[in-house]
CSV table of C-alpha atoms in Angstrom, one decimal:
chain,number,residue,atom,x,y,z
A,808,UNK,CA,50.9,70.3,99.7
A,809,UNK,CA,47.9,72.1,99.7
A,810,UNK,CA,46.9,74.9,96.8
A,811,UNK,CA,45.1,77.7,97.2
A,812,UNK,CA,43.7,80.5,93.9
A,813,UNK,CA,43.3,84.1,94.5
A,814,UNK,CA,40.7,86.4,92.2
A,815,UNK,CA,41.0,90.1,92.9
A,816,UNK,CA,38.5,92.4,91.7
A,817,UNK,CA,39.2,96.6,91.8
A,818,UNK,CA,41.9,99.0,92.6
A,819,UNK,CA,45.7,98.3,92.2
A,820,UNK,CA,45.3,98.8,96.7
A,821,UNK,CA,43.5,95.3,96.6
A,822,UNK,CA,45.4,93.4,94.1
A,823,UNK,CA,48.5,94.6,97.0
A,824,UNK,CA,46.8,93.6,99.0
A,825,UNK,CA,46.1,90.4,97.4
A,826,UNK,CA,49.8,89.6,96.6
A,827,UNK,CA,50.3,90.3,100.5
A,828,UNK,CA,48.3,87.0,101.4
A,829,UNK,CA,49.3,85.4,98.6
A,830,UNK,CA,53.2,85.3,100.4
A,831,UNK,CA,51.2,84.6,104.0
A,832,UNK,CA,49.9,81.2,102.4
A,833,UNK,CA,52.8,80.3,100.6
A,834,UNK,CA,55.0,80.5,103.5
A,835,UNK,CA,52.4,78.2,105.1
A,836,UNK,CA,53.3,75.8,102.5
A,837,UNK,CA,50.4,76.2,100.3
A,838,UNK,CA,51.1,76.1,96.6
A,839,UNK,CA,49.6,79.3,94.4
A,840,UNK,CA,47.6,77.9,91.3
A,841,UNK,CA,45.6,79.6,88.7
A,842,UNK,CA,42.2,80.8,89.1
A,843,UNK,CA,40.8,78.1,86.7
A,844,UNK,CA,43.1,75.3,88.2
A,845,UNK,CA,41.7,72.8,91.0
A,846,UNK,CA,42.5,74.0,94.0
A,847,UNK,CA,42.3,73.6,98.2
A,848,UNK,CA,41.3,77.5,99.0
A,849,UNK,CA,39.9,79.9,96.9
A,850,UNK,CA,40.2,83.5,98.3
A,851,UNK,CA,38.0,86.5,96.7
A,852,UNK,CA,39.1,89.5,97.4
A,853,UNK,CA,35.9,92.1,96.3
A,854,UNK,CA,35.3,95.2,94.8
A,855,UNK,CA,32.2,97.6,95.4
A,856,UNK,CA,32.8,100.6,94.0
A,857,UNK,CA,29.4,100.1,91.3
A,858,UNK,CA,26.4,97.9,91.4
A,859,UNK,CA,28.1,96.3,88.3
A,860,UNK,CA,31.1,95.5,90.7
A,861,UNK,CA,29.0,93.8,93.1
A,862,UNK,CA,27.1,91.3,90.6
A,863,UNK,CA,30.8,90.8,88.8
A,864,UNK,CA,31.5,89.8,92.5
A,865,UNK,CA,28.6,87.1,93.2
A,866,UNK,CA,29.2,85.9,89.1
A,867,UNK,CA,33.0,85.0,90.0
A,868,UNK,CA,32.2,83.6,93.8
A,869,UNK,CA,29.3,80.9,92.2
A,870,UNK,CA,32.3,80.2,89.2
A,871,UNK,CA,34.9,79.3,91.4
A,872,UNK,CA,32.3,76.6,93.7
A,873,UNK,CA,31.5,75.6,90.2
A,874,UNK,CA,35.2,75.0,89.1
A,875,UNK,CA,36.2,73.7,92.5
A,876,UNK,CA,33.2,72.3,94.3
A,877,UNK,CA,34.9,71.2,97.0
A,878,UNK,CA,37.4,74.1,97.8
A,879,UNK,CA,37.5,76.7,100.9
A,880,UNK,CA,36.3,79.6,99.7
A,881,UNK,CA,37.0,82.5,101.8
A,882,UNK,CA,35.2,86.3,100.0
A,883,UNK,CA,36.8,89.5,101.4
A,884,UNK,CA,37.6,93.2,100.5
A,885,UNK,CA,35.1,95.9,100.3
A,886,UNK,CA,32.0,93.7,99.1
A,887,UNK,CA,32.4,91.3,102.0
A,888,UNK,CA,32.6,94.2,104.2
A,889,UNK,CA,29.3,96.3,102.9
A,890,UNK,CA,27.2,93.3,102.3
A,891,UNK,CA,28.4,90.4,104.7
A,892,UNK,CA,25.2,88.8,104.8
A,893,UNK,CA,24.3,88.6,101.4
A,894,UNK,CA,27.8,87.7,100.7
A,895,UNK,CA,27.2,84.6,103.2
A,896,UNK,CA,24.0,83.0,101.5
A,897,UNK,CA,25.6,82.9,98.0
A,898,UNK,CA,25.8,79.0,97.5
A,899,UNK,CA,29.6,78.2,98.3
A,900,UNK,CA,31.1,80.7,100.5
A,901,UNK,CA,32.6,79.2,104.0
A,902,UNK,CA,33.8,82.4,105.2
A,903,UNK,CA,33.5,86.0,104.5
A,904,UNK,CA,35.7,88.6,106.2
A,905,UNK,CA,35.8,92.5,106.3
A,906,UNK,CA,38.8,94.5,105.1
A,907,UNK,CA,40.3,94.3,108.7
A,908,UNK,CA,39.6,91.2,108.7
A,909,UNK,CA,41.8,90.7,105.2
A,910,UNK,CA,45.4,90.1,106.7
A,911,UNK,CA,44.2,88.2,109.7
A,912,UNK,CA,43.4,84.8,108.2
A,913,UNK,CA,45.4,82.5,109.3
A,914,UNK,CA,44.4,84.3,112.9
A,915,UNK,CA,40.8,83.5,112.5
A,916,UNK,CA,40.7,80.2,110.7
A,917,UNK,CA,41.4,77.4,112.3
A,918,UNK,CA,41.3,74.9,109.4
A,919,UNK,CA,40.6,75.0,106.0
A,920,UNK,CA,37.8,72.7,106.2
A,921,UNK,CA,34.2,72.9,104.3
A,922,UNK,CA,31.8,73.1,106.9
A,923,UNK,CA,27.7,73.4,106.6
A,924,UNK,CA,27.7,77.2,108.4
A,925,UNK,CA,29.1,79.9,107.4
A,926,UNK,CA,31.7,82.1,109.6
A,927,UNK,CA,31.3,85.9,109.2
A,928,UNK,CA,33.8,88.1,110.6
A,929,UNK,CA,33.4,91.9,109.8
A,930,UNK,CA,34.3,94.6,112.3
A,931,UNK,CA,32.9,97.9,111.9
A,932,UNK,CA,34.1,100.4,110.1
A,933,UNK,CA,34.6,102.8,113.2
A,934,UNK,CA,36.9,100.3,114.7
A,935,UNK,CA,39.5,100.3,112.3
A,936,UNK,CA,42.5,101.7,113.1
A,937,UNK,CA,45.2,100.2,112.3
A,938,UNK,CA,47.1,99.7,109.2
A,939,UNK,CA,48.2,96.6,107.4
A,940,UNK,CA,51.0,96.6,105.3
A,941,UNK,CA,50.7,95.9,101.2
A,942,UNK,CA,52.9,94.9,98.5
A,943,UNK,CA,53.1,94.0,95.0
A,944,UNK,CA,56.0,93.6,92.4
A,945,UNK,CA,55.3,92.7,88.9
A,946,UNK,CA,58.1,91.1,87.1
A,947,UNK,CA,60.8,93.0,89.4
A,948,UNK,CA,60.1,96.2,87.9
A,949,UNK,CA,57.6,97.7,89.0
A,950,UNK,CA,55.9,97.4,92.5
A,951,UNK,CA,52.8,99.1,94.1
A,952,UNK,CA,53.3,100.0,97.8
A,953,UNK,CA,50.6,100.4,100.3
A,954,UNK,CA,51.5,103.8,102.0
A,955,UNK,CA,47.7,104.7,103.2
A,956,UNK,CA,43.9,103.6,103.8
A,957,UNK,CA,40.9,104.8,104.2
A,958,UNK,CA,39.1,107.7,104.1
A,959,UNK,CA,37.9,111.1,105.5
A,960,UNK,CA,36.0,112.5,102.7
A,961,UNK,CA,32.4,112.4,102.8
A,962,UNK,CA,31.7,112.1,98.6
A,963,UNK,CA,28.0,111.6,98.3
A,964,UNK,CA,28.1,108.6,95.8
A,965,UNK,CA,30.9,106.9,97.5
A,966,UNK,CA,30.8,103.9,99.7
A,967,UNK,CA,34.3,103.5,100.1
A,968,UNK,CA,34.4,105.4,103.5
A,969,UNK,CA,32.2,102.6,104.8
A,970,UNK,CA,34.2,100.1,103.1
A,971,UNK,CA,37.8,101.1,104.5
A,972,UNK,CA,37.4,103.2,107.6
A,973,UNK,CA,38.9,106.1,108.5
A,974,UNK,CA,42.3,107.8,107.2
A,975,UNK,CA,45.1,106.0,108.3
A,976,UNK,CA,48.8,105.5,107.2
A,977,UNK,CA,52.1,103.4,107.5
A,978,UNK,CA,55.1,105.1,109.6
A,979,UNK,CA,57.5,106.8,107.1
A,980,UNK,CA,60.4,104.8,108.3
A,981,UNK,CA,58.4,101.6,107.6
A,982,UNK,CA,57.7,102.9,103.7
A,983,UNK,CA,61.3,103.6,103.9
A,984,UNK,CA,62.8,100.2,104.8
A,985,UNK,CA,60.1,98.6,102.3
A,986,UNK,CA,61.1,100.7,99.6
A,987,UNK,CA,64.8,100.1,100.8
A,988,UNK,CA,63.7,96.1,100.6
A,989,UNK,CA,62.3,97.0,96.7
A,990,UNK,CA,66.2,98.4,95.9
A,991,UNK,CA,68.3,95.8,96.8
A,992,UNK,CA,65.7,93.6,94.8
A,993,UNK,CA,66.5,94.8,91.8
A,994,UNK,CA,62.8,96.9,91.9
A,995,UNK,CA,63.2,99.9,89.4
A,996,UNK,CA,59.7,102.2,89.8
A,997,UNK,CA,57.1,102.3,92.9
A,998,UNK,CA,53.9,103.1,92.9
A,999,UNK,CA,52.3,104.8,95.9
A,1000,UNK,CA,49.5,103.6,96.2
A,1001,UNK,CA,46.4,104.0,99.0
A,1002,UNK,CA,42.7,104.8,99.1
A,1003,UNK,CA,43.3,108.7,99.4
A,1004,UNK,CA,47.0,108.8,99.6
A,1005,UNK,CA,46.6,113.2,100.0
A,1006,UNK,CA,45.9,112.7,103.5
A,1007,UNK,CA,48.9,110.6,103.8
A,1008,UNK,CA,50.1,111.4,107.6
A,1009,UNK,CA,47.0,111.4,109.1
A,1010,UNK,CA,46.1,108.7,111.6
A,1011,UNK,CA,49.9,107.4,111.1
A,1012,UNK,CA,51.4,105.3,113.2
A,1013,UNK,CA,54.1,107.5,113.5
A,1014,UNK,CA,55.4,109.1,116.8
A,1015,UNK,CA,56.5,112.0,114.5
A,1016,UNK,CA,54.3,115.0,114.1
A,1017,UNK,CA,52.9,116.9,111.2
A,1018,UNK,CA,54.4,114.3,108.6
A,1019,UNK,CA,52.7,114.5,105.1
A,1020,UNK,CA,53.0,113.1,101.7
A,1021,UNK,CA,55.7,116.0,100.4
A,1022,UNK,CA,57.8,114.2,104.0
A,1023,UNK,CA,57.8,110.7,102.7
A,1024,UNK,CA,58.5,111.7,99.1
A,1025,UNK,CA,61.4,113.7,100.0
A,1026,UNK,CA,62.8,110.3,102.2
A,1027,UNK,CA,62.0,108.0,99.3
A,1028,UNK,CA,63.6,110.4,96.7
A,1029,UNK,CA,67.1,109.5,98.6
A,1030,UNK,CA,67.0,105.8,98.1
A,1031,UNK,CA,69.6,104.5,96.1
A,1032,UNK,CA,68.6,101.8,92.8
A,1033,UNK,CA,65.0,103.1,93.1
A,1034,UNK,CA,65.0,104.8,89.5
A,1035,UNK,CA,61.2,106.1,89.4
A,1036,UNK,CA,58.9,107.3,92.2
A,1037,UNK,CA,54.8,107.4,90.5
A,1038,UNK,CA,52.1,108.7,92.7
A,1039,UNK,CA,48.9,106.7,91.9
A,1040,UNK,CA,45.7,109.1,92.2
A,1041,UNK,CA,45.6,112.4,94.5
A,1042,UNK,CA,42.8,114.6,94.7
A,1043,UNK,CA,43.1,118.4,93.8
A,1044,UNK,CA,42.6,120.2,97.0
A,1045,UNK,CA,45.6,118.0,98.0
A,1046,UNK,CA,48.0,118.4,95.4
A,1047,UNK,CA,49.9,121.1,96.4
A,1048,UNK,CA,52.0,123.8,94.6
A,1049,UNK,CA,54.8,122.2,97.2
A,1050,UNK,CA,54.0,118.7,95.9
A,1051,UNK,CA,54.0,120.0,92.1
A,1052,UNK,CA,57.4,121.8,92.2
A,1053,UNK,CA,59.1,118.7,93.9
A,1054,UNK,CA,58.5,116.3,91.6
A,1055,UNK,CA,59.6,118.7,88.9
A,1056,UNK,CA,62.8,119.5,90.2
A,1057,UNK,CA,63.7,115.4,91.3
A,1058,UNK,CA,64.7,113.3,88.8
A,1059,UNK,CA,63.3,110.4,90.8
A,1060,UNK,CA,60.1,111.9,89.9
A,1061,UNK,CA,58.2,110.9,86.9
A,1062,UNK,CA,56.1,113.7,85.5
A,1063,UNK,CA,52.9,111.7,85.6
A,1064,UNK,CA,50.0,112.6,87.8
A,1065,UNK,CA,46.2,111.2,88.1
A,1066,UNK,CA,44.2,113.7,89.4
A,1067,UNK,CA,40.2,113.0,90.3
A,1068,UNK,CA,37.9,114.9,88.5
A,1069,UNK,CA,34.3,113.3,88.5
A,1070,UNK,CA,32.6,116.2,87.2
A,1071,UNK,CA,33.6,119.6,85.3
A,1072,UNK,CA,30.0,121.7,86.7
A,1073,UNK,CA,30.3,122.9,89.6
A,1074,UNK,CA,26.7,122.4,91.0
A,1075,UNK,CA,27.3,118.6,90.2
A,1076,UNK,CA,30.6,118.9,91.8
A,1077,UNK,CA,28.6,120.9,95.2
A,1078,UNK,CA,25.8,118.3,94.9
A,1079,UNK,CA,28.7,115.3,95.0
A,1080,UNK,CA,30.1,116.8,98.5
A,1081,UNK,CA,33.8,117.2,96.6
A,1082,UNK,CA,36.3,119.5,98.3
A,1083,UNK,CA,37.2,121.5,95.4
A,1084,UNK,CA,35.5,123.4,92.1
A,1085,UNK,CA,36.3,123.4,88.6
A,1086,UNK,CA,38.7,126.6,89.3
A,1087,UNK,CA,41.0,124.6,91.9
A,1088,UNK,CA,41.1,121.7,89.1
A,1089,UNK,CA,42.0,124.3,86.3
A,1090,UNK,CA,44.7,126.2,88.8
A,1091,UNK,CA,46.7,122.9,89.6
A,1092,UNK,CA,46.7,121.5,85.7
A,1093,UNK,CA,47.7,124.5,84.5
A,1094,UNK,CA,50.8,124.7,87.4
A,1095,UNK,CA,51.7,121.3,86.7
A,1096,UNK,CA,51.7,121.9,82.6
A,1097,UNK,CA,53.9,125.2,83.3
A,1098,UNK,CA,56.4,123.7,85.4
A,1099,UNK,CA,56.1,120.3,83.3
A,1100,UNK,CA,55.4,120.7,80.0
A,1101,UNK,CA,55.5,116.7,79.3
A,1102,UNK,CA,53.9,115.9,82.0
A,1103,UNK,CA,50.9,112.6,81.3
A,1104,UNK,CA,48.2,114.3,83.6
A,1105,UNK,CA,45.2,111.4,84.1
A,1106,UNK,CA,41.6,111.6,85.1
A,1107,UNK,CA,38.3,110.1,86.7
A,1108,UNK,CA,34.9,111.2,85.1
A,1109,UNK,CA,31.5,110.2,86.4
A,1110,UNK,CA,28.9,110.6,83.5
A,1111,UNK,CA,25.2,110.2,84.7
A,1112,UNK,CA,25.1,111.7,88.4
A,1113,UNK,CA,21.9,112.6,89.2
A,1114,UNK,CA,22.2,116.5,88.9
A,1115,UNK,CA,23.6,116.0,85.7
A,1116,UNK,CA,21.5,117.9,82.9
A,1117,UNK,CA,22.7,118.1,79.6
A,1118,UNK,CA,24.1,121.5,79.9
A,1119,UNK,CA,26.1,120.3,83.1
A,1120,UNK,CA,27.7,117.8,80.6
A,1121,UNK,CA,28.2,119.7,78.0
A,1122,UNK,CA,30.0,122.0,80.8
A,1123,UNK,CA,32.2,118.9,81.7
A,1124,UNK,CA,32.8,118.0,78.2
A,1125,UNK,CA,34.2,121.8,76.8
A,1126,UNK,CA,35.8,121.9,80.1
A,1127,UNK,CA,38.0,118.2,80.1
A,1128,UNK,CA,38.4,119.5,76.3
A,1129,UNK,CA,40.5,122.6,77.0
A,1130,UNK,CA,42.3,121.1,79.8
A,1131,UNK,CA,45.8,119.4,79.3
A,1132,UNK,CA,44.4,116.2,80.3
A,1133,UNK,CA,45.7,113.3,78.5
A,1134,UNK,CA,43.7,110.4,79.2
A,1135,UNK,CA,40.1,109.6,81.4
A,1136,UNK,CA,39.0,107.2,83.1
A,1137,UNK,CA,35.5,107.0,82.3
A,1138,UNK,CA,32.5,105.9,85.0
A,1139,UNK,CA,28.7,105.7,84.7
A,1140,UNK,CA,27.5,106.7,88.2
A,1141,UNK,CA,25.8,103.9,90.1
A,1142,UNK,CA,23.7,104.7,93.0
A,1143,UNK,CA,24.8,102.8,95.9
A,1144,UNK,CA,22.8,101.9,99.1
A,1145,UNK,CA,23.4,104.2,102.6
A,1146,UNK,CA,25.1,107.2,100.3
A,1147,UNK,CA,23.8,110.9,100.2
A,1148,UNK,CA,22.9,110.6,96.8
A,1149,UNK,CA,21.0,107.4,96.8
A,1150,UNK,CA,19.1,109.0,99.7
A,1151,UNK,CA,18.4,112.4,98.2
A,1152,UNK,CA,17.8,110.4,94.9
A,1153,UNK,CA,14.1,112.0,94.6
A,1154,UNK,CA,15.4,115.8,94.1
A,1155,UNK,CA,17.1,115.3,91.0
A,1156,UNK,CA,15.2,113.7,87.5
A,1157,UNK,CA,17.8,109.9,87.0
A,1158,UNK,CA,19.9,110.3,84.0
A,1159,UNK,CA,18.4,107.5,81.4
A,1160,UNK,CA,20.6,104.5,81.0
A,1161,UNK,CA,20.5,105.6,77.3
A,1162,UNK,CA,21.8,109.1,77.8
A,1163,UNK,CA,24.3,107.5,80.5
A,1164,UNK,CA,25.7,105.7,77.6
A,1165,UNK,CA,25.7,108.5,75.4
A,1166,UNK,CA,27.7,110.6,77.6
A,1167,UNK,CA,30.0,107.7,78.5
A,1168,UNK,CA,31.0,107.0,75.2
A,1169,UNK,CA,31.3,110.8,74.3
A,1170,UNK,CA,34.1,111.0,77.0
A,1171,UNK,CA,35.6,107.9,75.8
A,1172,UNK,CA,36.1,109.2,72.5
A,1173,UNK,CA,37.5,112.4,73.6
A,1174,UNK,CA,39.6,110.6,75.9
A,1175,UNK,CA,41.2,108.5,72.8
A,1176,UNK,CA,41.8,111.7,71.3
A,1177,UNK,CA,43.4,113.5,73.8
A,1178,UNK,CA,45.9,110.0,74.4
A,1179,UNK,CA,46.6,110.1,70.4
A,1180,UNK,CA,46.8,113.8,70.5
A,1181,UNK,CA,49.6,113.4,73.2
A,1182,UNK,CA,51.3,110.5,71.9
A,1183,UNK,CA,52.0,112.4,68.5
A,1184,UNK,CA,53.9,115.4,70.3
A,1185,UNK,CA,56.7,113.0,71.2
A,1186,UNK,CA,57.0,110.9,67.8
A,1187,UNK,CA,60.1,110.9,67.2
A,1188,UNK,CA,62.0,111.8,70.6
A,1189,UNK,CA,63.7,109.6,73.0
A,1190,UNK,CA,62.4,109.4,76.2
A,1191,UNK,CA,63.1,106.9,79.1
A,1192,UNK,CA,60.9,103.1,78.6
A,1193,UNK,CA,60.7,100.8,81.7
A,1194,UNK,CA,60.4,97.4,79.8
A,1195,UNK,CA,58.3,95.2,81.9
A,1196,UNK,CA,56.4,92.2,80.3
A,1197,UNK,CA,55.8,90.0,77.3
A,1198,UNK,CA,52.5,90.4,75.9
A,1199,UNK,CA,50.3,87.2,74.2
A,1200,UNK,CA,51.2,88.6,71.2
A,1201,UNK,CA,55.4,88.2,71.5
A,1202,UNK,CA,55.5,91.7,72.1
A,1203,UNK,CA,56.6,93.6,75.6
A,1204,UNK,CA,55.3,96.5,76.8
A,1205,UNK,CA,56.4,99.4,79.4
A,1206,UNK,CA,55.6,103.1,79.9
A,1207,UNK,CA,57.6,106.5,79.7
A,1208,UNK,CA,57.6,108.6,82.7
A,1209,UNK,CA,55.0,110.6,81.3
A,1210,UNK,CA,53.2,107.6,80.8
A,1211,UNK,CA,53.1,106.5,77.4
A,1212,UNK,CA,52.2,102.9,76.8
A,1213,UNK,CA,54.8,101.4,74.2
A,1214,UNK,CA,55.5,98.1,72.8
A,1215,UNK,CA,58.8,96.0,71.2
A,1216,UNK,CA,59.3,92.6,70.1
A,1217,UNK,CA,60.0,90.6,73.0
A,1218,UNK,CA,63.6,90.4,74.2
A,1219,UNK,CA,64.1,88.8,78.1
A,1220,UNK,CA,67.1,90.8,78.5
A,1221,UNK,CA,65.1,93.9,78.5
A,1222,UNK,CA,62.9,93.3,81.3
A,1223,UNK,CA,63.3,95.6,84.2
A,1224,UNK,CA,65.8,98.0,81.7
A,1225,UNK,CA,65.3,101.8,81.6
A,1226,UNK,CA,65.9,101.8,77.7
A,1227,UNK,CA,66.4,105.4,76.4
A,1228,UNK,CA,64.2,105.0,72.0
A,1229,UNK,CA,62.9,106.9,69.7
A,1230,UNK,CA,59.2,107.1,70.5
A,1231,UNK,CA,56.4,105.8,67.6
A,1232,UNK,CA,59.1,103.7,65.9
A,1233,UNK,CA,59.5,100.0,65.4
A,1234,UNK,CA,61.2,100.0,68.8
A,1235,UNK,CA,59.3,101.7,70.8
A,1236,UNK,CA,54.9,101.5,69.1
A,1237,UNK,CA,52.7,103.5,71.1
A,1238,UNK,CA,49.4,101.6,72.7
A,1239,UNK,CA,46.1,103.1,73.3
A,1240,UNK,CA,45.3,101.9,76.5
């Protein structure tokens, strides 16, 4: 029995995607091992969202020929698909395939043999059109389901466009009968999850017309044993009053949103190409925290884009400040090759890698603060917990639906439970994540 490793780099999209061929090779007969344990086939699935992704990309592919010499290594996901070349001379790699590519492996290689040439399959970007189902389940609690991919949006820093394609989605009645599947596996919370998962409905393979996100939740929210519904990341200008009031008014619905921000100026956020201003931002938080009071609200921050002067910081900083924002996700920008802003690089002055730092860690500390801040309000209630895991340190951990990270000591029997505690006690310790 052969055994084949998997190392997934990025977004909670590739890790389902991931646990997707992970299930195609097993039910080939191939045995799943750890990254660090010998193994047959060694599959890469890549990340390029930063330079810093990329080189964390090449580091990993040269540590698995080093750990298994003699393996198949196969490198896909969005590095393989920017950078297919440079991907095939690192010292190792047998084949690399693009993100269409990804679910087609067993289609396109014939054995899983070393050879002395390596085989590059990568279609273009333009070509892809159809979409390929993702799943994964941790535990049987929580799963992350593949409803969308790709990308209209033409973000100036971003390569992910180029990476995935264009917009597409899965037919509602095929989320339906996977999230059916989820229920009758015991499955408690799903995570939608996709590259843009707004558009959702566009480019479906659906024969019905003018189906959107507020559509499928509406079908999902109907499904019997599923006991929480989480949408993963939507963008402002898509996140509509509609959307808002629904989730508010469905139990299903956990009052948890993570809403892209990237920048609180509004000449960065013009010279970034987003599809929406500070005001837009400001209008939908402030819905949401009317209608939801405990809501968790999440968001992205790049620190360090090129039209960034200090006062446009300082504007993002007073601005994420004010807001009822209770956690960021923090990003030093990264200029990445064939985007607007690497092209236009020479009419802005480049952020110092100091001053990039600076404002990184600035954000970081505000962002502790604002998760403290948030914790403390609900010392003391009860709120729902979806035990999931042990942690290394005989602890297990789960999340409110508003998103609070809390840990126990370890009991099995509480894994996939929806426990009602008393928040910031022995039974329920918040985490900083």
């Amino acid at each position: 029995m052969r055994r084949v490793s998997f190392h997934t780099l990025g977004c909670k999209l590739n890790f389902a995607e991931t646990s997707s061929l992970r299930h195609q090779f097993e039910a080939r007969g191939f045995t799943s091992v750890g990254q660090k344990d010998p193994s047959d086939v060694s599959v890469i699935n890549t990340c390029s969202v930063t330079s810093e992704a990329d080189r964390k990309c090449r580091q990993i592919i040269r540590r698995a020929h080093r750990l298994n010499p003699d393996a198949f290594i196969i490198v896909t996901g969005c590095y393989a698909q920017l950078r297919p070349e440079e991907v095939s001379k690192i010292h190792g790699v047998h084949v690399v395939l693009g993100n269409a590519e990804k679910s087609r492996i067993f289609e396109l290689i014939d054995d899983f043999v070393p050879t002395s040439t390596t085989q590059v399959n990568v279609t273009c970007t333009g070509s892809m059109t159809s979409f390929d189902p993702a799943l994964l389940s941790d535990d049987r609690t929580r799963a992350f389901l593949k409803i969308q991919d790709g990308c209209d949006y033409t973000c100036s820093f971003c390569t992910i466009p180029m990476a995935r394609g264009q917009s597409r989605s899965a037919p509602i009645n095929k989320v339906v009968d996977q999230a059916k599947n989820l229920a009758d596996q015991g499955m408690k919370e799903i995570v939608l999850t996709g590259v843009n998962i707004g558009l959702y409905g566009q480019g479906s393979q659906d024969h019905e017309m003018n189906v959107g996100l507020l559509d499928l939740l509406m079908k999902l929210s109907r499904i019997e044993g599923i006991l929480r519904y989480r949408i993963s990341s939507i963008e402002p200008n898509l996140l509509t009053n509609e959307i808002i009031d629904f989730v508010a008014d469905t139990p299903v619905m956990v009052p948890h949103f993570h809403i892209p921000l990237q920048s609180g100026d509004n000449t960065v956020l013009g010279a970034m190409r987003r599809r929406y201003r500070r005001e837009v931002y400001q209008q939908r938080l402030e819905y949401i925290h009317q209608r939801m009071p405990d809501a968790g609200i999440g968001s992205d921050v790049i620190v360090g884009f090129p039209a960034e002067t200090d006062e446009c910081f300082k504007e993002t900083h007073v601005f994420l400040a004010n807001l009822p924002v209770t956690y960021l996700h923090v990003f030093t920008y990264s200029e990445r090759p064939n985007t607007v802003s690497s092209s236009h690089s020479h009419l802005y002055k480049p952020v110092p890698s100091e001053e990039c730092a600076t404002r990184n860690r600035s954000l970081h500390d505000l962002s502790l603060r604002k998760q403290r801040n948030f914790q403390e309000q609900f010392r003391g209630q009860i709120r729902p917990v979806l035990w999931e895991r042990k942690t290394k340190s005989d602890q297990m951990q789960g999340y409110t639906d508003n998103y609070i990270r809390v840990s126990r000591p370890f009991d099995a029997d509480r894994i996939g439970l929806v426990e009602h505690v008393q928040l910031g006690t022995d039974h329920a310790c918040f985490v900083l994540t």
